[in-house]
Coordinates of C-alpha atoms in Angstrom, one line a residue:
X1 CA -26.2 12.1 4.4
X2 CA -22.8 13.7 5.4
X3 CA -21.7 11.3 7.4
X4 CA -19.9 7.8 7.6
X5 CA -20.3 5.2 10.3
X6 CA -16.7 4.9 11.2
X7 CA -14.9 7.9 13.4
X8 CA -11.5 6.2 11.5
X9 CA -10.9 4.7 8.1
X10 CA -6.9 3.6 7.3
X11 CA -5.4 2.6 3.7
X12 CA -2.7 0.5 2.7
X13 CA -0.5 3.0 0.6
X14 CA 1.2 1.0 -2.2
X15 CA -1.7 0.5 -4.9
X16 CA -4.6 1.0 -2.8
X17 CA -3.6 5.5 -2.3
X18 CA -0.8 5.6 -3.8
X19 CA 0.3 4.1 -7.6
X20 CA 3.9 3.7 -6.7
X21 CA 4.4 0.6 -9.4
X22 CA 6.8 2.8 -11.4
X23 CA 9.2 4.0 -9.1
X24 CA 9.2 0.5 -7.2
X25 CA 10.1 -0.9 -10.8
X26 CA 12.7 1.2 -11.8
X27 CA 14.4 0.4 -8.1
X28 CA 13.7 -3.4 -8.6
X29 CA 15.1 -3.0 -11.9
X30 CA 18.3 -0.7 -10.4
X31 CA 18.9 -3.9 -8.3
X32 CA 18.7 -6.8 -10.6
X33 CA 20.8 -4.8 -13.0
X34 CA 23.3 -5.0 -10.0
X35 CA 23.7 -8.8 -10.5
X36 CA 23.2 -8.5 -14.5
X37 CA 19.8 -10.0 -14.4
X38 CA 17.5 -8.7 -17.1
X39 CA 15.1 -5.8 -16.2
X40 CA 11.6 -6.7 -15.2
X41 CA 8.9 -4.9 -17.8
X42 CA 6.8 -2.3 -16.3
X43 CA 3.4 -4.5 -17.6
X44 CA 4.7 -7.2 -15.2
X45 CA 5.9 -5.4 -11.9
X46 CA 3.1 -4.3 -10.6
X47 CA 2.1 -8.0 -10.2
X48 CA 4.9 -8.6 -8.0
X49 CA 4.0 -5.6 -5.5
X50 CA 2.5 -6.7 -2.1
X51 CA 3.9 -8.3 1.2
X52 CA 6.8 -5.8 1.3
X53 CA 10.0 -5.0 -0.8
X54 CA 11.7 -8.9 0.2
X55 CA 8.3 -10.6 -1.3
X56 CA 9.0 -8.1 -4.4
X57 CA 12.4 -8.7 -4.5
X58 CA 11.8 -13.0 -4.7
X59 CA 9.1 -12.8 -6.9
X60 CA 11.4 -10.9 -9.3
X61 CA 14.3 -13.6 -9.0
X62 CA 12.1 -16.3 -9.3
X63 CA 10.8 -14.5 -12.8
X64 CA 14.9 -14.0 -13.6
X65 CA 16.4 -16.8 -13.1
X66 CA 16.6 -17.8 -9.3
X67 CA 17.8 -16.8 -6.2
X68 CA 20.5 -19.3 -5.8
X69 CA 24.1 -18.1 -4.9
X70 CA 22.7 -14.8 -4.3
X71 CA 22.9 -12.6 -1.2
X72 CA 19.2 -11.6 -0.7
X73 CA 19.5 -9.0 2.2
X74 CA 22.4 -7.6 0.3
X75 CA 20.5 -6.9 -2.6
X76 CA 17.2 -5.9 -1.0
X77 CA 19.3 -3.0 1.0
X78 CA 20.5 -2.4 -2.8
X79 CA 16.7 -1.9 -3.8
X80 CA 15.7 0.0 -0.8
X81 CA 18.5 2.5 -0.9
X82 CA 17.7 3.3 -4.4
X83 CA 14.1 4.0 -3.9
X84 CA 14.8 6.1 -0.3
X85 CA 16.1 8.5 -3.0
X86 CA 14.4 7.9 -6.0
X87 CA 10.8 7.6 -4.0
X88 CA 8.4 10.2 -6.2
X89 CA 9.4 10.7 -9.3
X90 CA 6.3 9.1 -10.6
X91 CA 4.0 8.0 -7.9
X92 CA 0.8 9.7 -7.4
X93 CA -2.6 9.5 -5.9
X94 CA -5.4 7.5 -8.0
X95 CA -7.6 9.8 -9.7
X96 CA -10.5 10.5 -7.0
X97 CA -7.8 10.3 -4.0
X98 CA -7.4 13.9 -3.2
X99 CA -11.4 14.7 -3.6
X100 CA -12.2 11.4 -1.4
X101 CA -9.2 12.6 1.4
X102 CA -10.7 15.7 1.7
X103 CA -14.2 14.6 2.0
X104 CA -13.7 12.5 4.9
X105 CA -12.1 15.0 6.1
X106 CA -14.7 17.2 6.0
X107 CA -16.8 14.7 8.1
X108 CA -14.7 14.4 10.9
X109 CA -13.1 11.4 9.7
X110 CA -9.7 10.3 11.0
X111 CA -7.4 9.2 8.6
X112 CA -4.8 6.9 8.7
X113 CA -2.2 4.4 6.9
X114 CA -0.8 1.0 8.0
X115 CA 1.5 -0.2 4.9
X116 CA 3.8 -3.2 5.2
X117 CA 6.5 -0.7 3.1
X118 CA 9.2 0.3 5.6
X119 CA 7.8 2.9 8.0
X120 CA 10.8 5.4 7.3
X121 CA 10.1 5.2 3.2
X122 CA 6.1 5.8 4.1
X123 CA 6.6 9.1 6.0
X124 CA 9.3 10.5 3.3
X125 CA 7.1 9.1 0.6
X126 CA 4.2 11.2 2.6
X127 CA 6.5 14.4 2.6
X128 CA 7.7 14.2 -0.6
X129 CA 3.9 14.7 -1.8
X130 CA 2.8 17.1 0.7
X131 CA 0.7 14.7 2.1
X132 CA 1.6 13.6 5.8
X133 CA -0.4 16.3 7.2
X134 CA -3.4 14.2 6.3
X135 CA -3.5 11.4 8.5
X136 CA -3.6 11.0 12.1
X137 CA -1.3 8.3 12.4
X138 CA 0.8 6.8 9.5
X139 CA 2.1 2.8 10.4
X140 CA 5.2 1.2 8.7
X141 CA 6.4 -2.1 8.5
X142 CA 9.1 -2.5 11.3
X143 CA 7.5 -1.5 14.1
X144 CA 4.8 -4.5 14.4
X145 CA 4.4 -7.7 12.3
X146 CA 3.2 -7.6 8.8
X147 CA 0.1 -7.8 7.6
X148 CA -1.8 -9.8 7.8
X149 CA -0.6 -10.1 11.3
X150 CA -4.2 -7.4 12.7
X151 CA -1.4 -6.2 15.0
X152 CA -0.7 -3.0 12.8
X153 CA -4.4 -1.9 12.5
X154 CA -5.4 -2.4 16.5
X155 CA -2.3 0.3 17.0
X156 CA -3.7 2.4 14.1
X157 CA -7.3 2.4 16.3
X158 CA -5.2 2.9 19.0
X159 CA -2.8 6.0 17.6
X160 CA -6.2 7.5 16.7
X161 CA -7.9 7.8 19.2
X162 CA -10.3 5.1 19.3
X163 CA -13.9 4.3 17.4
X164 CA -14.8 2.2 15.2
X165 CA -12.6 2.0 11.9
X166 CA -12.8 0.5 8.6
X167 CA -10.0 -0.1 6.3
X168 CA -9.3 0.0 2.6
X169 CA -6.8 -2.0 0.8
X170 CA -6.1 -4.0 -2.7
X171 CA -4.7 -7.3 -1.7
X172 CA -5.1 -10.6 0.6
X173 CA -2.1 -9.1 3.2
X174 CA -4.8 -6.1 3.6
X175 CA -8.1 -8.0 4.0
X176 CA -7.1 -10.7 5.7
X177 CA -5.4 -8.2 8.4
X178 CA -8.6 -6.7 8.3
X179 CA -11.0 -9.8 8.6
X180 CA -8.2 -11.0 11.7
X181 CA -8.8 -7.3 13.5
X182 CA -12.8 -7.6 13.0
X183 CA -12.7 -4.9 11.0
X184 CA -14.6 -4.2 7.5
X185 CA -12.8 -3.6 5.0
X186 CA -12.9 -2.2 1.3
X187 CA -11.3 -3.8 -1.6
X188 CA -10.1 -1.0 -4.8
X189 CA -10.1 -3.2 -8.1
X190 CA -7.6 -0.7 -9.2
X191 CA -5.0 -2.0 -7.3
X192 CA -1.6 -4.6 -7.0
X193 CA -4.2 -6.7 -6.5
X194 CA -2.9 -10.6 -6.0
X195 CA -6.2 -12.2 -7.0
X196 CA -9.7 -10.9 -8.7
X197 CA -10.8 -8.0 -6.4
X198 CA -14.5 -9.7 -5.8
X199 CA -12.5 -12.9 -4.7
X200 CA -10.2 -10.8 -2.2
X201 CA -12.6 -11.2 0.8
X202 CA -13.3 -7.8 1.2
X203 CA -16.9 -6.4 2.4
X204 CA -17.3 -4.0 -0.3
X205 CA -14.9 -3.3 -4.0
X206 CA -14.7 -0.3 -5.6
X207 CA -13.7 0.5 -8.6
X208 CA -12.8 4.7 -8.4
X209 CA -12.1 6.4 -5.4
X210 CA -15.2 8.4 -5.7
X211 CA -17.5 5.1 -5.1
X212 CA -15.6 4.8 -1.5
X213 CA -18.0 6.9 1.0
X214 CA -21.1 5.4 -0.8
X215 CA -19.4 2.0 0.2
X216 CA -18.6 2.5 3.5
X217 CA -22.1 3.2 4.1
X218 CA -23.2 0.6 3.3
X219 CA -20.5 -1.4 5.9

């Protein structure tokens, strides 16, 4: 069978497409160096990613030492700066991404991201790895509430077109957005996940990007 029941199928980007744990550490890192805390190590950041860069940012304080006496927004623009221009040094696709893009793709399949990371960072993350001219509509924090507000994934339905729409993502901000817009959803184990991926209330997990059509055939 060559097709999919869904005319649209959005991602998260941080840890569900994209690994971005290393250039998100070295900027959390950047920043907490600012205010001579102790750098974060890599084996521990990626269990601080979700729910945007403030989330990541008091989640890393909290593991160094507190936030008191310190001027969060300040140092949160500190972070933010440093990864606008550090953004892909490292960050990739997971292996199976590019195959699985281009296979829905092929079926007609409208693509699309809503990610709770700044809107501004997603597009010049998506241009800095020649990827933006994959998806129909790309939705950054900033413009509508956070997931897992479902706000962000009825204007991604919207931006597209219309039709019925699944989305993919790795942690509770992703499926319970999905499970508040009505919308099945996909779990990847592989992932910043913030709790075992069968316990993240997702319709489906997968563990490889290549298991992802065969999943969402099942939805």
């Amino acid at each position: 069978m060559d097709t999919i029941p869904f005319a649209i199928v959005g991602f998260d980007l941080d840890g569900t497409l994209l690994d971005t744990s290393r250039d998100l550490g070295v900027a959390l890192n950047h920043a907490l160096g600012t205010i001579g805390r102790p750098p974060v190590p890599d084996e521990q950041v990626r269990g601080l990613i979700g729910g945007g860069s403030g989330l990541m940012l008091r989640r890393a304080l909290a593991l160094t030492g507190g936030d008191e006496g310190i001027d969060f927004e300040a140092l949160r623009q500190v972070l933010v700066a440093f990864y606008g221009e550090n953004i892909a040094h490292h960050t990739a696709l997971f292996p199976g991404g590019e195959e699985m893009l281009g296979d829905l793709a092929g079926m007609g399949v409208k693509l699309a991201v809503v990610t709770n990371k700044p809107h501004g960072l997603a597009v010049r993350l998506f241009d800095a790895l020649g990827l933006s001219d994959r998806f129909a509509s790309v939705i950054g924090g900033g413009t509508y509430p956070l997931k897992p507000d479902p706000a962000a994934l009825h204007a991604m339905v919207d931006a597209c077109g219309g039709g019925r729409a699944a989305f993919v993502g790795d942690t509770t901000f992703d499926t319970g957005a999905a499970r508040a817009a009505a919308m099945p959803c996909v779990a990847v184990s592989f992932g910043f996940v913030d709790a075992p991926a069968d316990q993240l209330g997702a319709d489906a997990v997968i563990d490889h990007f290549d298991a992802l059509i065969p999943a969402l055939r099942t939805l």
